[in-house]
Amino acid sequence: MSPTRTGEPRDPHDDGRARMRAVVGSDRIEEEIFGRVFDGKVVRRIWAFVHPYRRRVWIAVAAVLVFTVSQLTIPLLIRYAIDHGMAPDAPPGLLAGIVALFGVAIAVNYAASLTQERVTGWMAENVLFDIRRKMFAHLQHVSLSFMDKTEVGRLMSRLQGDVNSMQEFLETSVQSVGDIALLVGIVGVMLWLDWQLAAMVLMVLPVLLGVRVLWLAKARAAFMAAHEANSVANGALAEAIHGVRAVQAMGRAHLNAELYGQLVGRTYQAHLRASRLAQIMIPIVDTLTGIAMAVVVVGGGLMVVSGRIEVGVMVAFLFYIQRFFDPIRSLTMQYSVMQRAMASGHRLTEVLDVEVDVTDAPDAVPLGPEDDGSVEFRGVTFGYDPEHPVLKDVSFHVKSGERVALVGPTGSGKSSSISLIHRFYDVQAGAVRVGGHDVRDVTQESLGRHIAMVLQEPYLFTGTVMENIRYSSHWASDDDVVEAAKAVGAHEFVQAMPLGYETMLEERGSNLSLGQRQLLSFARALVADAKILVLDEATANIDSYTEMQIQKALQRLLEGRTGLVIAHRLATIRNADRIVVLQQGHKIEEGDHETLMAQKGLYAKLYDLNYASFDDLPEDLSEADRAIAT
Amino acid sequence: MTRPDHASAPETAPDAAPDNAPDDRMFRRTAAVDTQKGLGAIARITRMCFRYPRRAGIAFAATVAAVVMQLAIPVILGDAVDRTQAMAGADPDVGALVVIALTLLGASVLRGLFTLAQNYAAESVGHALAQDLRNAIYDKVQRLPFSFHDRTHSGDLITVGMLDLEGVRMYFSTALVRTLLLTLLIGIGAWLLLSTDVVLGLLALSFVPFAAWRSSVMQLTLRRTWLILQEKLGVLSQKMEENLAGIRVVRAFAAQDHEMAKFDRSSKDALELSHRRIDVRVRNTSAMTFAFFAAMGLVLLFGGRQVASGEITVGTLATFLTFMTILQMPVRQLGLMVNAYARASTCGARLFQLLDMPVEIDDAPGAQDLKITDGTLRLDNVGFAYHGAGEQRAISGISFEATRGETIGIIGPPGAGKTTLMHLIPRFYDATEGAITIDGQDIRDVTLSSVRQAVAIVQQDSFLFTTTIENNIAYAAPFSEDRRIRGSADSAQLHDYVLGLPHQYRTVVGERGVSLSGGQRQRLSIARTLMMEPAVLIFDDSTAAIDAGTETRIRAALKDYARDRVTLIVAHRLASLMHADRILFLENGRIVERGTHEELLALGGRYKALYDLQMHPEADVLDQTEDAR
């Protein structure tokens, strides 16, 4: 992550002191690409995914073996045709017979290759999709603290890149069975035809193998470098596109183009180097092939002359020689594929092994409509790390239909409290009760229906407005959705969109303003029609007009339900029936506005300071005030 | 003996942008490219390849030489077999055998070397071309105006620069050189076979038309379905990504089942298509192999009879068979070649569409640099309509003047045109009516770079670059000294925060670095704009996430700074701009009220209403709620 790259342009006004601080693109920290060639644990895990398709695997392996045998038979038949079928004294019909056999061989070859490739291809694709599905499903349930500390991009590369390299591995695995069989077969047939000639020819094999292995290490480094250079250049282009407005506003286009030119120059060099290394193998293989053929011509020629072998054998040898480099090439490539697959497999296993720490109890009951909308914290202690609790022995009770505002400075435990109500995490001591039940005794699904939640950052999905408001409330009709939108005051702007409720929201609603997105997420919660509404109020300043609309919508949303709001806005707080003040994980004050003001505690202090937001403590708070607040 | 070709998927990088957008989107991957444009693109790429005449020449010459060697080998082999057979039973002529063997070895080595030269030269032409194009694309993208970027998906643009570039890069080696190679191989091979024996030659070549046809159909089908598959996979990854990024929403609504159902729908779709693609590939490659072997069987049968009857020698037959094996691969590759042309034409058409895009906002011919004298900004009856909005103007009839040291506040409801107006001053867009002048010079008549230097803007959504904090602050002035960078950071009330970071000013921020809060981003964005020393400084709603206290301190720190320039502040928090020398209230793209804070309050209009709303929000909301009930 060095801030400077080599080869900076010189500043024409360089005074010798100032350094240039310009870069385009950035270095990427690539993950380990190659792992051990074989990792038993990983292979076992992957096998579990292949297991449902094991019959197909055997079919594929059988087909690949049949295919290989047919591949080997074909030159042999040619040899028989030449040596016997074409001899002047050959019985009539022998040649036709051999050619008929040849026909059978190629038909078998056709069927086997069709079967093998199709079965392998389908199987590998299926396994790929299965692994991805399993992983994705797993991520739906793993602990949120894992999700919080893991970048989405990282998980995506598990779900895409790593899964793909497993697929590549599976597909090529079956082929390598074929490659090995072919190699063994060729060597075997050659030895069987004439072991002395075969021994002479096969001497090139270890040389080829050795060269190939040496080459592989070097070439791989060069290929990786080229790949890396490529992605850096592409990253720089992406940056220029995403940041074009900043680039133009600050007049950096010219300098950036110069820097990019250097970057691309390096990419070019890296590619050329990789290309040189890739091509260097060609003359080597050709030379070795040439040597092997020369050996056959001289050695085999002498044997033919001395009558030791027939000329057909010599022709067959020449055929085989041109073929045995192919399996060696694919086998060495398979080696890399395997290493890559092991590294990927290891990472996949890690994700699949992430613990799911919140599960339904075996005797969990569903929360139903008969359960009320009360929420109770009974001596709750909780910490993401049990050593450092963020909530300490907190108790409060929200009656069904009541509105309670949670306030307190950053780090007071407000957000953790609402996560516990929804059982995103389990408490370490005490209990959270919803509708009179401990949340650990009810099913998560029913808990989700009992509570509607509005997060601080409105989050929309790519899809139509209709789909976004309805989200998972399948029971809601289109009219319900429109009603909800009307209730929160979103109907007007939705109507004004090109296709109304059927308008696509692109890139998570980037075509909407923050306030509009907020209103849509309110409508979504309203459609869910839960008994309890939990809301984390947005902190960002929005313009006063939208702000007013949101406040109105909020009132509408809270009507007739239990409301628990992490409040930042004075209006919201003053509208609450009760206010719970948290500080560093403790509940320090509780009561309505007047009571708390009369207490002259933290709440009164913050209220008097008249800050728009209660949790973003201003930096110019006096030392004394700060001491109270934190 | 052949291995089925696996090199059938021509493109390996995933398509970036998933889309559900309307079909008129520019640079869409699956959009058809008309033939005329496609052919034009091919011609243009071909011309571009010959910018490297030496390398291109070497590639072509080496191709010819490699083909000659390639074809010489079976001839030598046939000769070897014949001579050996002739010697059978007699005294072996070791010398003759050694000569043949050495010739064979020499031909093999030369074939390898020429192939190396051919491939390397061809690839190097491609890479050189890619280098040129990359620079051209980058330059173009950076210079195309906001209006272009507004209506183009960034993902599509990135794809042009990655995948389309790749398609064009591969053109020389996979299309042009391969055309020469295949023409020579197949042409000479066919001629040799036919001139030796017409009937046997025709039999040997009988698989060629079939294989060429299947291979072309297969490659074109694979390419077409590849693009569709990428689109489907794009949708799938988008679904997964949104799910993971919004996992809290998913959990909050207990919507896991809903999400899995969405996933399965997309996933099944993609899986079915990839199964179909496998079938296309497998059926065609197997059929090609079969056709080839069938032809070989015929040659064996009829050739064998001729050998038996002494019409031809065993060596000739061996030559025939070897030629067939040599021809087999190139014939199968005809499809790749056809595909390379198809790919280059569509990729090239899109690429050139981008490169030929006119840069609408550029220097007027003979434009001079802007000369700042008094530093007076003047807007004269300025109006603007967005591209495609027809007559509907976002702003109209805007006139005001500001002199050095003055601060103008701009306020108004969302959608009033505040940001639009601010974007006209640095010439991000050109006003469609009226004129903007700085010291009497119309900003359209002077050089663009001098305007951008004179007008600095802190944008609403500030893009941070994935690099260190100091590089970000010094973005507009990369040669600045540390002292200035720290000074700017200090004015923007960022310095203390930066000192608390692990690597202080060397801490990497942005996408893959430390993530900053909204307020910190805005302060960083202010700091980097302060580095520019402009004549006009614009804050476009850029303090919304900064708390009131910090904002006050930033304003105090900028007091001296503001004395040397015009400052325009767009905000919705009145406290941010009530100190301004003049406040403009914008509504529906027009100035409806103007004056100082006091004047506007006295006026008792919209500004006053907004002021009341902001001072006593709760009262208002309570009233509203009462109404609602």
CSV table of N, CA and C in Angstrom, one decimal, chain B residues 68-155:
chain,number,residue,atom,x,y,z
B,68,VAL,N,5.1,-24.0,-43.9
B,68,VAL,CA,5.9,-24.8,-44.8
B,68,VAL,C,6.5,-26.0,-44.0
B,69,MET,N,7.1,-25.7,-42.8
B,69,MET,CA,7.7,-26.7,-42.0
B,69,MET,C,6.7,-27.7,-41.6
B,70,GLN,N,5.6,-27.2,-41.1
B,70,GLN,CA,4.5,-28.1,-40.7
B,70,GLN,C,4.1,-29.1,-41.7
B,71,LEU,N,4.1,-28.6,-43.0
B,71,LEU,CA,3.6,-29.5,-44.1
B,71,LEU,C,4.8,-30.4,-44.5
B,72,ALA,N,6.0,-29.9,-44.3
B,72,ALA,CA,7.2,-30.7,-44.8
B,72,ALA,C,7.3,-32.0,-44.0
B,73,ILE,N,6.9,-31.9,-42.7
B,73,ILE,CA,7.2,-33.1,-41.8
B,73,ILE,C,6.5,-34.3,-42.3
B,74,PRO,N,5.2,-34.3,-42.7
B,74,PRO,CA,4.6,-35.6,-43.1
B,74,PRO,C,5.2,-36.0,-44.4
B,75,VAL,N,5.7,-35.1,-45.3
B,75,VAL,CA,6.3,-35.5,-46.5
B,75,VAL,C,7.6,-36.3,-46.2
B,76,ILE,N,8.4,-35.7,-45.3
B,76,ILE,CA,9.6,-36.4,-44.9
B,76,ILE,C,9.3,-37.7,-44.3
B,77,LEU,N,8.3,-37.8,-43.4
B,77,LEU,CA,8.0,-39.0,-42.8
B,77,LEU,C,7.6,-40.1,-43.8
B,78,GLY,N,6.8,-39.7,-44.8
B,78,GLY,CA,6.3,-40.6,-45.8
B,78,GLY,C,7.5,-41.2,-46.5
B,79,ASP,N,8.4,-40.3,-46.8
B,79,ASP,CA,9.7,-40.6,-47.6
B,79,ASP,C,10.4,-41.6,-46.7
B,80,ALA,N,10.5,-41.4,-45.4
B,80,ALA,CA,11.3,-42.2,-44.5
B,80,ALA,C,10.7,-43.6,-44.6
B,81,VAL,N,9.3,-43.7,-44.5
B,81,VAL,CA,8.7,-45.0,-44.5
B,81,VAL,C,9.0,-45.8,-45.8
B,82,ASP,N,8.8,-45.0,-46.9
B,82,ASP,CA,9.0,-45.7,-48.2
B,82,ASP,C,10.4,-46.2,-48.3
B,83,ARG,N,11.4,-45.4,-48.0
B,83,ARG,CA,12.8,-45.8,-48.1
B,83,ARG,C,13.1,-47.0,-47.2
B,84,THR,N,12.6,-47.0,-46.0
B,84,THR,CA,12.8,-48.1,-45.1
B,84,THR,C,12.3,-49.3,-45.7
B,85,GLN,N,11.0,-49.2,-46.3
B,85,GLN,CA,10.4,-50.4,-46.8
B,85,GLN,C,11.2,-50.9,-48.0
B,86,ALA,N,11.7,-50.0,-48.8
B,86,ALA,CA,12.5,-50.4,-50.0
B,86,ALA,C,13.8,-51.1,-49.5
B,87,MET,N,14.3,-50.7,-48.4
B,87,MET,CA,15.6,-51.3,-48.0
B,87,MET,C,15.3,-52.7,-47.4
B,88,ALA,N,14.0,-53.0,-47.0
B,88,ALA,CA,13.7,-54.2,-46.2
B,88,ALA,C,14.4,-55.4,-46.9
B,89,GLY,N,15.0,-56.2,-46.1
B,89,GLY,CA,15.6,-57.4,-46.6
B,89,GLY,C,16.9,-57.2,-47.2
B,90,ALA,N,17.3,-56.0,-47.6
B,90,ALA,CA,18.6,-55.7,-48.2
B,90,ALA,C,19.5,-55.1,-47.1
B,91,ASP,N,20.6,-54.6,-47.6
B,91,ASP,CA,21.6,-54.0,-46.6
B,91,ASP,C,21.0,-52.6,-46.2
B,92,PRO,N,21.0,-52.4,-44.9
B,92,PRO,CA,20.5,-51.1,-44.5
B,92,PRO,C,21.5,-49.9,-44.9
B,93,ASP,N,20.9,-48.8,-45.3
B,93,ASP,CA,21.7,-47.7,-45.7
B,93,ASP,C,21.6,-46.7,-44.5
B,94,VAL,N,22.5,-46.9,-43.5
B,94,VAL,CA,22.4,-46.1,-42.3
B,94,VAL,C,22.5,-44.6,-42.6
B,95,GLY,N,23.4,-44.3,-43.5
B,95,GLY,CA,23.7,-42.9,-43.8
B,95,GLY,C,22.4,-42.2,-44.3
B,96,ALA,N,21.7,-42.9,-45.2
B,96,ALA,CA,20.4,-42.3,-45.7
B,96,ALA,C,19.4,-42.1,-44.6
B,97,LEU,N,19.3,-43.1,-43.7
B,97,LEU,CA,18.4,-42.9,-42.6
B,97,LEU,C,18.7,-41.8,-41.7
B,98,VAL,N,20.0,-41.6,-41.4
B,98,VAL,CA,20.4,-40.5,-40.5
B,98,VAL,C,20.1,-39.2,-41.2
B,99,VAL,N,20.4,-39.1,-42.5
B,99,VAL,CA,20.1,-37.9,-43.2
B,99,VAL,C,18.6,-37.5,-43.1
B,100,ILE,N,17.8,-38.5,-43.3
B,100,ILE,CA,16.3,-38.3,-43.2
B,100,ILE,C,16.0,-37.8,-41.7
B,101,ALA,N,16.5,-38.6,-40.8
B,101,ALA,CA,16.3,-38.3,-39.4
B,101,ALA,C,16.7,-36.8,-39.0
B,102,LEU,N,17.8,-36.4,-39.5
B,102,LEU,CA,18.3,-35.1,-39.2
B,102,LEU,C,17.4,-34.0,-39.9
B,103,THR,N,17.0,-34.3,-41.1
B,103,THR,CA,16.1,-33.4,-41.8
B,103,THR,C,14.8,-33.2,-41.0
B,104,LEU,N,14.3,-34.4,-40.5
B,104,LEU,CA,13.1,-34.4,-39.8
B,104,LEU,C,13.3,-33.5,-38.5
B,105,LEU,N,14.4,-33.8,-37.8
B,105,LEU,CA,14.7,-33.0,-36.6
B,105,LEU,C,14.8,-31.5,-36.9
B,106,GLY,N,15.5,-31.2,-38.0
B,106,GLY,CA,15.7,-29.8,-38.4
B,106,GLY,C,14.3,-29.2,-38.6
B,107,ALA,N,13.5,-29.9,-39.4
B,107,ALA,CA,12.2,-29.3,-39.7
B,107,ALA,C,11.3,-29.1,-38.5
B,108,SER,N,11.4,-30.0,-37.5
B,108,SER,CA,10.7,-29.9,-36.3
B,108,SER,C,11.1,-28.7,-35.5
B,109,VAL,N,12.5,-28.6,-35.4
B,109,VAL,CA,13.0,-27.4,-34.6
B,109,VAL,C,12.6,-26.1,-35.3
B,110,LEU,N,12.7,-26.1,-36.6
B,110,LEU,CA,12.3,-24.8,-37.3
B,110,LEU,C,10.8,-24.5,-37.1
B,111,ARG,N,10.0,-25.6,-37.2
B,111,ARG,CA,8.6,-25.4,-37.0
B,111,ARG,C,8.3,-24.7,-35.7
B,112,GLY,N,9.0,-25.3,-34.7
B,112,GLY,CA,8.8,-24.7,-33.3
B,112,GLY,C,9.3,-23.3,-33.3
B,113,LEU,N,10.4,-23.0,-33.8
B,113,LEU,CA,10.9,-21.6,-33.8
B,113,LEU,C,10.0,-20.6,-34.5
B,114,PHE,N,9.6,-21.0,-35.7
B,114,PHE,CA,8.8,-20.1,-36.5
B,114,PHE,C,7.4,-19.9,-35.8
B,115,THR,N,6.9,-21.0,-35.2
B,115,THR,CA,5.6,-20.8,-34.5
B,115,THR,C,5.8,-19.9,-33.3
B,116,LEU,N,6.9,-20.0,-32.6
B,116,LEU,CA,7.2,-19.1,-31.6
B,116,LEU,C,7.2,-17.6,-32.1
B,117,ALA,N,7.9,-17.4,-33.2
B,117,ALA,CA,8.0,-16.1,-33.7
B,117,ALA,C,6.7,-15.6,-34.1
B,118,GLN,N,5.9,-16.5,-34.8
B,118,GLN,CA,4.6,-16.1,-35.2
B,118,GLN,C,3.7,-15.7,-34.0
B,119,ASN,N,3.6,-16.5,-33.0
B,119,ASN,CA,2.8,-16.2,-31.9
B,119,ASN,C,3.2,-15.0,-31.1
B,120,TYR,N,4.5,-14.9,-30.9
B,120,TYR,CA,5.0,-13.8,-30.1
B,120,TYR,C,4.8,-12.5,-30.8
B,121,ALA,N,5.1,-12.5,-32.1
B,121,ALA,CA,5.0,-11.2,-32.8
B,121,ALA,C,3.5,-10.8,-32.9
B,122,ALA,N,2.7,-11.8,-33.1
B,122,ALA,CA,1.2,-11.5,-33.2
B,122,ALA,C,0.7,-11.0,-31.9
B,123,GLU,N,1.1,-11.7,-30.8
B,123,GLU,CA,0.6,-11.2,-29.5
B,123,GLU,C,1.1,-9.8,-29.2
B,124,SER,N,2.4,-9.6,-29.6
B,124,SER,CA,2.9,-8.3,-29.2
B,124,SER,C,2.2,-7.2,-30.0
B,125,VAL,N,1.8,-7.5,-31.2
B,125,VAL,CA,1.0,-6.5,-31.9
B,125,VAL,C,-0.3,-6.2,-31.1
B,126,GLY,N,-0.9,-7.3,-30.6
B,126,GLY,CA,-2.2,-7.1,-29.9
B,126,GLY,C,-1.9,-6.3,-28.6
B,127,HIS,N,-0.9,-6.6,-27.9
B,127,HIS,CA,-0.6,-5.9,-26.6
B,127,HIS,C,-0.3,-4.4,-26.9
B,128,ALA,N,0.4,-4.2,-28.0
B,128,ALA,CA,0.8,-2.8,-28.3
B,128,ALA,C,-0.5,-2.0,-28.6
B,129,LEU,N,-1.4,-2.7,-29.4
B,129,LEU,CA,-2.6,-2.1,-29.8
B,129,LEU,C,-3.5,-1.8,-28.5
B,130,ALA,N,-3.4,-2.8,-27.6
B,130,ALA,CA,-4.2,-2.6,-26.3
B,130,ALA,C,-3.7,-1.4,-25.6
B,131,GLN,N,-2.4,-1.3,-25.6
B,131,GLN,CA,-1.8,-0.2,-24.8
B,131,GLN,C,-2.3,1.2,-25.4
B,132,ASP,N,-2.2,1.3,-26.7
B,132,ASP,CA,-2.7,2.5,-27.4
B,132,ASP,C,-4.2,2.8,-27.0
B,133,LEU,N,-5.0,1.7,-27.1
B,133,LEU,CA,-6.4,1.9,-26.9
B,133,LEU,C,-6.7,2.2,-25.5
B,134,ARG,N,-6.0,1.5,-24.6
B,134,ARG,CA,-6.2,1.8,-23.1
B,134,ARG,C,-6.0,3.3,-22.9
B,135,ASN,N,-4.9,3.8,-23.3
B,135,ASN,CA,-4.6,5.2,-23.1
B,135,ASN,C,-5.7,6.1,-23.7
B,136,ALA,N,-6.1,5.7,-24.9
B,136,ALA,CA,-7.2,6.5,-25.6
B,136,ALA,C,-8.5,6.5,-24.8
B,137,ILE,N,-8.8,5.3,-24.3
B,137,ILE,CA,-10.1,5.2,-23.6
B,137,ILE,C,-10.1,6.0,-22.3
B,138,TYR,N,-8.9,5.8,-21.6
B,138,TYR,CA,-8.8,6.5,-20.3
B,138,TYR,C,-8.9,8.0,-20.5
B,139,ASP,N,-8.2,8.5,-21.5
B,139,ASP,CA,-8.2,9.9,-21.8
B,139,ASP,C,-9.6,10.4,-22.2
B,140,LYS,N,-10.3,9.6,-23.0
B,140,LYS,CA,-11.6,10.0,-23.4
B,140,LYS,C,-12.6,10.0,-22.2
B,141,VAL,N,-12.6,9.0,-21.5
B,141,VAL,CA,-13.5,8.8,-20.3
B,141,VAL,C,-13.3,10.0,-19.4
B,142,GLN,N,-12.1,10.4,-19.2
B,142,GLN,CA,-11.8,11.5,-18.3
B,142,GLN,C,-12.3,12.8,-18.8
B,143,ARG,N,-12.3,13.0,-20.1
B,143,ARG,CA,-12.7,14.2,-20.7
B,143,ARG,C,-14.2,14.4,-21.1
B,144,LEU,N,-14.8,13.3,-21.2
B,144,LEU,CA,-16.3,13.4,-21.6
B,144,LEU,C,-17.0,14.0,-20.4
B,145,PRO,N,-17.9,14.9,-20.8
B,145,PRO,CA,-18.6,15.8,-19.8
B,145,PRO,C,-19.6,15.0,-18.9
B,146,PHE,N,-20.0,15.7,-17.8
B,146,PHE,CA,-20.9,15.1,-16.9
B,146,PHE,C,-22.2,14.5,-17.6
B,147,SER,N,-22.7,15.3,-18.6
B,147,SER,CA,-23.9,14.9,-19.2
B,147,SER,C,-23.8,13.5,-19.8
B,148,PHE,N,-22.6,13.2,-20.3
B,148,PHE,CA,-22.3,11.8,-20.9
B,148,PHE,C,-22.4,10.8,-19.7
B,149,HIS,N,-21.7,11.1,-18.7
B,149,HIS,CA,-21.6,10.1,-17.6
B,149,HIS,C,-22.9,10.0,-16.9
B,150,ASP,N,-23.8,11.0,-16.9
B,150,ASP,CA,-25.1,10.9,-16.3
B,150,ASP,C,-25.9,9.8,-17.0
B,151,ARG,N,-25.8,9.7,-18.3
B,151,ARG,CA,-26.6,8.7,-19.0
B,151,ARG,C,-25.9,7.5,-19.4
B,152,THR,N,-24.7,7.2,-18.8
B,152,THR,CA,-24.0,6.0,-19.1
B,152,THR,C,-23.8,5.2,-17.8
B,153,HIS,N,-24.0,4.0,-17.7
B,153,HIS,CA,-23.8,3.2,-16.6
B,153,HIS,C,-22.3,3.0,-16.4
B,154,SER,N,-21.8,3.3,-15.2
B,154,SER,CA,-20.3,3.1,-15.1
B,154,SER,C,-19.9,1.7,-15.3
B,155,GLY,N,-20.7,0.7,-15.0
B,155,GLY,CA,-20.3,-0.7,-15.2
B,155,GLY,C,-20.2,-1.0,-16.7
